[in-house]
JSON list of C-alpha atoms in Angstrom, two decimals:
[
{"chain": "A", "resi": 1, "resn": "MET", "atom": "CA", "xyz": [40.34, 129.35, -18.36]},
{"chain": "A", "resi": 2, "resn": "ALA", "atom": "CA", "xyz": [40.69, 125.65, -17.58]},
{"chain": "A", "resi": 3, "resn": "ASP", "atom": "CA", "xyz": [38.72, 124.15, -14.70]},
{"chain": "A", "resi": 4, "resn": "LYS", "atom": "CA", "xyz": [41.02, 123.43, -11.74]},
{"chain": "A", "resi": 5, "resn": "GLU", "atom": "CA", "xyz": [41.38, 119.77, -10.75]},
{"chain": "A", "resi": 6, "resn": "TYR", "atom": "CA", "xyz": [41.90, 118.29, -7.29]},
{"chain": "A", "resi": 7, "resn": "VAL", "atom": "CA", "xyz": [42.86, 114.89, -5.95]},
{"chain": "A", "resi": 8, "resn": "CYS", "atom": "CA", "xyz": [39.89, 113.28, -4.17]},
{"chain": "A", "resi": 9, "resn": "ALA", "atom": "CA", "xyz": [40.49, 113.35, -0.41]},
{"chain": "A", "resi": 10, "resn": "TYR", "atom": "CA", "xyz": [38.72, 110.03, 0.22]},
{"chain": "A", "resi": 11, "resn": "ASN", "atom": "CA", "xyz": [41.11, 107.22, 1.16]},
{"chain": "A", "resi": 12, "resn": "HIS", "atom": "CA", "xyz": [38.93, 104.66, -0.63]},
{"chain": "A", "resi": 13, "resn": "CYS", "atom": "CA", "xyz": [38.33, 106.78, -3.74]},
{"chain": "A", "resi": 14, "resn": "LEU", "atom": "CA", "xyz": [35.93, 105.02, -6.08]},
{"chain": "A", "resi": 15, "resn": "HIS", "atom": "CA", "xyz": [37.67, 106.53, -9.11]},
{"chain": "A", "resi": 16, "resn": "HIS", "atom": "CA", "xyz": [41.13, 105.08, -8.44]},
{"chain": "A", "resi": 17, "resn": "GLY", "atom": "CA", "xyz": [43.00, 108.37, -8.14]},
{"chain": "A", "resi": 18, "resn": "GLU", "atom": "CA", "xyz": [41.25, 110.17, -10.99]},
{"chain": "A", "resi": 19, "resn": "LYS", "atom": "CA", "xyz": [41.16, 113.90, -10.27]},
{"chain": "A", "resi": 20, "resn": "VAL", "atom": "CA", "xyz": [37.91, 115.74, -9.64]},
{"chain": "A", "resi": 21, "resn": "LYS", "atom": "CA", "xyz": [37.15, 119.03, -11.38]},
{"chain": "A", "resi": 22, "resn": "ALA", "atom": "CA", "xyz": [36.47, 122.03, -9.16]},
{"chain": "A", "resi": 23, "resn": "SER", "atom": "CA", "xyz": [33.02, 122.50, -10.72]},
{"chain": "A", "resi": 24, "resn": "GLU", "atom": "CA", "xyz": [32.03, 118.89, -9.90]},
{"chain": "A", "resi": 25, "resn": "ALA", "atom": "CA", "xyz": [33.71, 118.62, -6.49]},
{"chain": "A", "resi": 26, "resn": "VAL", "atom": "CA", "xyz": [31.79, 118.22, -3.24]},
{"chain": "A", "resi": 27, "resn": "VAL", "atom": "CA", "xyz": [33.49, 120.18, -0.48]},
{"chain": "A", "resi": 28, "resn": "ILE", "atom": "CA", "xyz": [33.34, 118.86, 3.09]},
{"chain": "A", "resi": 29, "resn": "GLY", "atom": "CA", "xyz": [35.38, 121.03, 5.41]},
{"chain": "A", "resi": 30, "resn": "ASN", "atom": "CA", "xyz": [38.36, 122.04, 3.29]},
{"chain": "A", "resi": 31, "resn": "LYS", "atom": "CA", "xyz": [38.58, 118.72, 1.42]},
{"chain": "A", "resi": 32, "resn": "LYS", "atom": "CA", "xyz": [37.24, 118.02, -2.04]},
{"chain": "A", "resi": 33, "resn": "TYR", "atom": "CA", "xyz": [35.58, 114.75, -3.06]},
{"chain": "A", "resi": 34, "resn": "HIS", "atom": "CA", "xyz": [33.85, 113.16, -6.03]},
{"chain": "A", "resi": 35, "resn": "TRP", "atom": "CA", "xyz": [30.09, 113.27, -5.40]},
{"chain": "A", "resi": 36, "resn": "ASP", "atom": "CA", "xyz": [29.80, 109.46, -5.02]},
{"chain": "A", "resi": 37, "resn": "CYS", "atom": "CA", "xyz": [32.89, 109.26, -2.78]},
{"chain": "A", "resi": 38, "resn": "ALA", "atom": "CA", "xyz": [31.35, 111.89, -0.49]},
{"chain": "A", "resi": 39, "resn": "ALA", "atom": "CA", "xyz": [28.04, 110.00, -0.43]},
{"chain": "A", "resi": 40, "resn": "THR", "atom": "CA", "xyz": [29.75, 106.69, 0.43]},
{"chain": "A", "resi": 41, "resn": "LYS", "atom": "CA", "xyz": [31.80, 108.39, 3.14]},
{"chain": "A", "resi": 42, "resn": "GLN", "atom": "CA", "xyz": [28.64, 109.89, 4.67]},
{"chain": "A", "resi": 43, "resn": "GLU", "atom": "CA", "xyz": [26.75, 106.56, 4.54]},
{"chain": "A", "resi": 44, "resn": "ILE", "atom": "CA", "xyz": [29.58, 104.71, 6.29]},
{"chain": "A", "resi": 45, "resn": "ALA", "atom": "CA", "xyz": [29.83, 107.48, 8.91]},
{"chain": "A", "resi": 46, "resn": "GLU", "atom": "CA", "xyz": [26.08, 107.19, 9.51]},
{"chain": "A", "resi": 47, "resn": "CYS", "atom": "CA", "xyz": [26.41, 103.42, 10.00]},
{"chain": "A", "resi": 48, "resn": "ALA", "atom": "CA", "xyz": [29.24, 103.97, 12.49]},
{"chain": "A", "resi": 49, "resn": "SER", "atom": "CA", "xyz": [27.39, 106.64, 14.47]},
{"chain": "A", "resi": 50, "resn": "THR", "atom": "CA", "xyz": [24.23, 104.54, 14.60]},
{"chain": "A", "resi": 51, "resn": "TYR", "atom": "CA", "xyz": [26.25, 101.56, 15.85]},
{"chain": "A", "resi": 52, "resn": "MET", "atom": "CA", "xyz": [28.16, 103.66, 18.39]},
{"chain": "A", "resi": 53, "resn": "GLU", "atom": "CA", "xyz": [24.95, 105.06, 19.96]},
{"chain": "A", "resi": 54, "resn": "TYR", "atom": "CA", "xyz": [24.54, 101.84, 21.92]},
{"chain": "A", "resi": 55, "resn": "MET", "atom": "CA", "xyz": [28.19, 100.94, 22.48]},
{"chain": "A", "resi": 56, "resn": "GLU", "atom": "CA", "xyz": [29.49, 101.45, 25.98]},
{"chain": "A", "resi": 57, "resn": "ASP", "atom": "CA", "xyz": [33.13, 101.76, 24.92]},
{"chain": "A", "resi": 58, "resn": "LYS", "atom": "CA", "xyz": [33.33, 104.85, 22.69]},
{"chain": "A", "resi": 59, "resn": "THR", "atom": "CA", "xyz": [37.06, 104.28, 22.08]},
{"chain": "A", "resi": 60, "resn": "GLN", "atom": "CA", "xyz": [36.13, 101.50, 19.65]},
{"chain": "A", "resi": 61, "resn": "TYR", "atom": "CA", "xyz": [35.11, 104.00, 16.95]},
{"chain": "A", "resi": 62, "resn": "PRO", "atom": "CA", "xyz": [38.30, 103.55, 14.84]},
{"chain": "A", "resi": 63, "resn": "VAL", "atom": "CA", "xyz": [37.87, 99.78, 14.95]},
{"chain": "A", "resi": 64, "resn": "VAL", "atom": "CA", "xyz": [34.24, 100.08, 13.90]},
{"chain": "A", "resi": 65, "resn": "MET", "atom": "CA", "xyz": [35.22, 102.35, 10.98]},
{"chain": "A", "resi": 66, "resn": "ARG", "atom": "CA", "xyz": [37.88, 99.85, 9.87]},
{"chain": "A", "resi": 67, "resn": "ILE", "atom": "CA", "xyz": [35.39, 96.98, 10.00]},
{"chain": "A", "resi": 68, "resn": "LEU", "atom": "CA", "xyz": [32.76, 98.96, 8.07]},
{"chain": "A", "resi": 69, "resn": "ASN", "atom": "CA", "xyz": [35.27, 99.97, 5.39]},
{"chain": "A", "resi": 70, "resn": "THR", "atom": "CA", "xyz": [36.35, 96.33, 5.04]},
{"chain": "A", "resi": 71, "resn": "LEU", "atom": "CA", "xyz": [32.73, 95.20, 4.72]},
{"chain": "A", "resi": 72, "resn": "VAL", "atom": "CA", "xyz": [31.92, 97.83, 2.10]},
{"chain": "A", "resi": 73, "resn": "PHE", "atom": "CA", "xyz": [35.07, 97.84, -0.02]},
{"chain": "A", "resi": 74, "resn": "LYS", "atom": "CA", "xyz": [36.52, 94.34, 0.33]},
{"chain": "A", "resi": 75, "resn": "ASN", "atom": "CA", "xyz": [33.40, 92.24, 0.90]},
{"chain": "A", "resi": 76, "resn": "GLN", "atom": "CA", "xyz": [31.06, 94.33, -1.28]},
{"chain": "A", "resi": 77, "resn": "VAL", "atom": "CA", "xyz": [28.31, 94.69, 1.34]},
{"chain": "A", "resi": 78, "resn": "PRO", "atom": "CA", "xyz": [26.24, 97.83, 0.61]},
{"chain": "A", "resi": 79, "resn": "PRO", "atom": "CA", "xyz": [26.19, 100.47, 3.37]},
{"chain": "A", "resi": 80, "resn": "GLU", "atom": "CA", "xyz": [22.39, 100.63, 3.13]},
{"chain": "A", "resi": 81, "resn": "TYR", "atom": "CA", "xyz": [22.19, 96.93, 4.07]},
{"chain": "A", "resi": 82, "resn": "ILE", "atom": "CA", "xyz": [24.55, 97.42, 7.02]},
{"chain": "A", "resi": 83, "resn": "LEU", "atom": "CA", "xyz": [22.55, 100.38, 8.35]},
{"chain": "A", "resi": 84, "resn": "LYS", "atom": "CA", "xyz": [19.27, 98.49, 7.95]},
{"chain": "A", "resi": 85, "resn": "GLN", "atom": "CA", "xyz": [20.64, 95.50, 9.88]},
{"chain": "A", "resi": 86, "resn": "ILE", "atom": "CA", "xyz": [22.03, 97.65, 12.70]},
{"chain": "A", "resi": 87, "resn": "LYS", "atom": "CA", "xyz": [18.67, 99.41, 13.09]},
{"chain": "A", "resi": 88, "resn": "LYS", "atom": "CA", "xyz": [16.83, 96.09, 12.89]},
{"chain": "A", "resi": 89, "resn": "SER", "atom": "CA", "xyz": [19.03, 94.56, 15.58]},
{"chain": "A", "resi": 90, "resn": "LYS", "atom": "CA", "xyz": [18.45, 97.58, 17.83]},
{"chain": "A", "resi": 91, "resn": "LEU", "atom": "CA", "xyz": [14.71, 97.06, 17.56]},
{"chain": "A", "resi": 92, "resn": "TYR", "atom": "CA", "xyz": [15.04, 93.35, 18.29]},
{"chain": "A", "resi": 93, "resn": "TYR", "atom": "CA", "xyz": [17.47, 93.51, 21.19]},
{"chain": "A", "resi": 94, "resn": "LYS", "atom": "CA", "xyz": [16.45, 96.96, 22.50]},
{"chain": "A", "resi": 95, "resn": "SER", "atom": "CA", "xyz": [19.47, 97.42, 24.80]},
{"chain": "A", "resi": 96, "resn": "LYS", "atom": "CA", "xyz": [22.32, 96.27, 22.55]},
{"chain": "A", "resi": 97, "resn": "PRO", "atom": "CA", "xyz": [22.90, 96.18, 18.80]},
{"chain": "A", "resi": 98, "resn": "VAL", "atom": "CA", "xyz": [24.82, 93.63, 16.76]},
{"chain": "A", "resi": 99, "resn": "HIS", "atom": "CA", "xyz": [28.21, 93.42, 18.44]},
{"chain": "A", "resi": 100, "resn": "ALA", "atom": "CA", "xyz": [29.79, 91.27, 15.73]},
{"chain": "A", "resi": 101, "resn": "LEU", "atom": "CA", "xyz": [29.73, 93.50, 12.65]},
{"chain": "A", "resi": 102, "resn": "TYR", "atom": "CA", "xyz": [31.60, 90.91, 10.59]},
{"chain": "A", "resi": 103, "resn": "GLY", "atom": "CA", "xyz": [28.55, 88.65, 10.97]},
{"chain": "A", "resi": 104, "resn": "LEU", "atom": "CA", "xyz": [26.71, 91.00, 8.62]},
{"chain": "A", "resi": 105, "resn": "ARG", "atom": "CA", "xyz": [28.94, 89.82, 5.77]},
{"chain": "A", "resi": 106, "resn": "ARG", "atom": "CA", "xyz": [27.67, 86.25, 6.12]},
{"chain": "A", "resi": 107, "resn": "LEU", "atom": "CA", "xyz": [24.05, 87.41, 6.51]},
{"chain": "A", "resi": 108, "resn": "PHE", "atom": "CA", "xyz": [24.31, 89.53, 3.36]},
{"chain": "A", "resi": 109, "resn": "TRP", "atom": "CA", "xyz": [25.83, 86.78, 1.20]},
{"chain": "A", "resi": 110, "resn": "GLU", "atom": "CA", "xyz": [23.30, 84.19, 2.43]},
{"chain": "A", "resi": 111, "resn": "TYR", "atom": "CA", "xyz": [20.54, 86.66, 1.59]},
{"chain": "A", "resi": 112, "resn": "GLU", "atom": "CA", "xyz": [22.06, 87.31, -1.86]},
{"chain": "A", "resi": 113, "resn": "MET", "atom": "CA", "xyz": [22.40, 83.59, -2.62]},
{"chain": "A", "resi": 114, "resn": "LYS", "atom": "CA", "xyz": [18.75, 82.98, -1.71]},
{"chain": "A", "resi": 115, "resn": "MET", "atom": "CA", "xyz": [17.56, 85.93, -3.78]},
{"chain": "A", "resi": 116, "resn": "GLY", "atom": "CA", "xyz": [19.93, 85.37, -6.72]}
]
């Protein structure tokens, strides 16, 4: 019997709409994902939750998710770098993290140009 295929539930699917086989799918809730799409989704969610720990206005979560998705998918900033910078800024400022997430894009590209 043929392996059943599903459409990846991730909005920013890394496989451009290619279906995922049931045997290879990662199930989160009732939704099925490619393994790397699920990992990326979890990393971005971790960045957002870490950032939101120190935000006073919790209604900004959708905006933070939109900014993080733009940084990762449009500007090619790795989620690991974003998480590291948010944690680093929390250690430095103690009471408030980086409030301008888009500033991480410039920091990352300056870092890449120096290293590359």
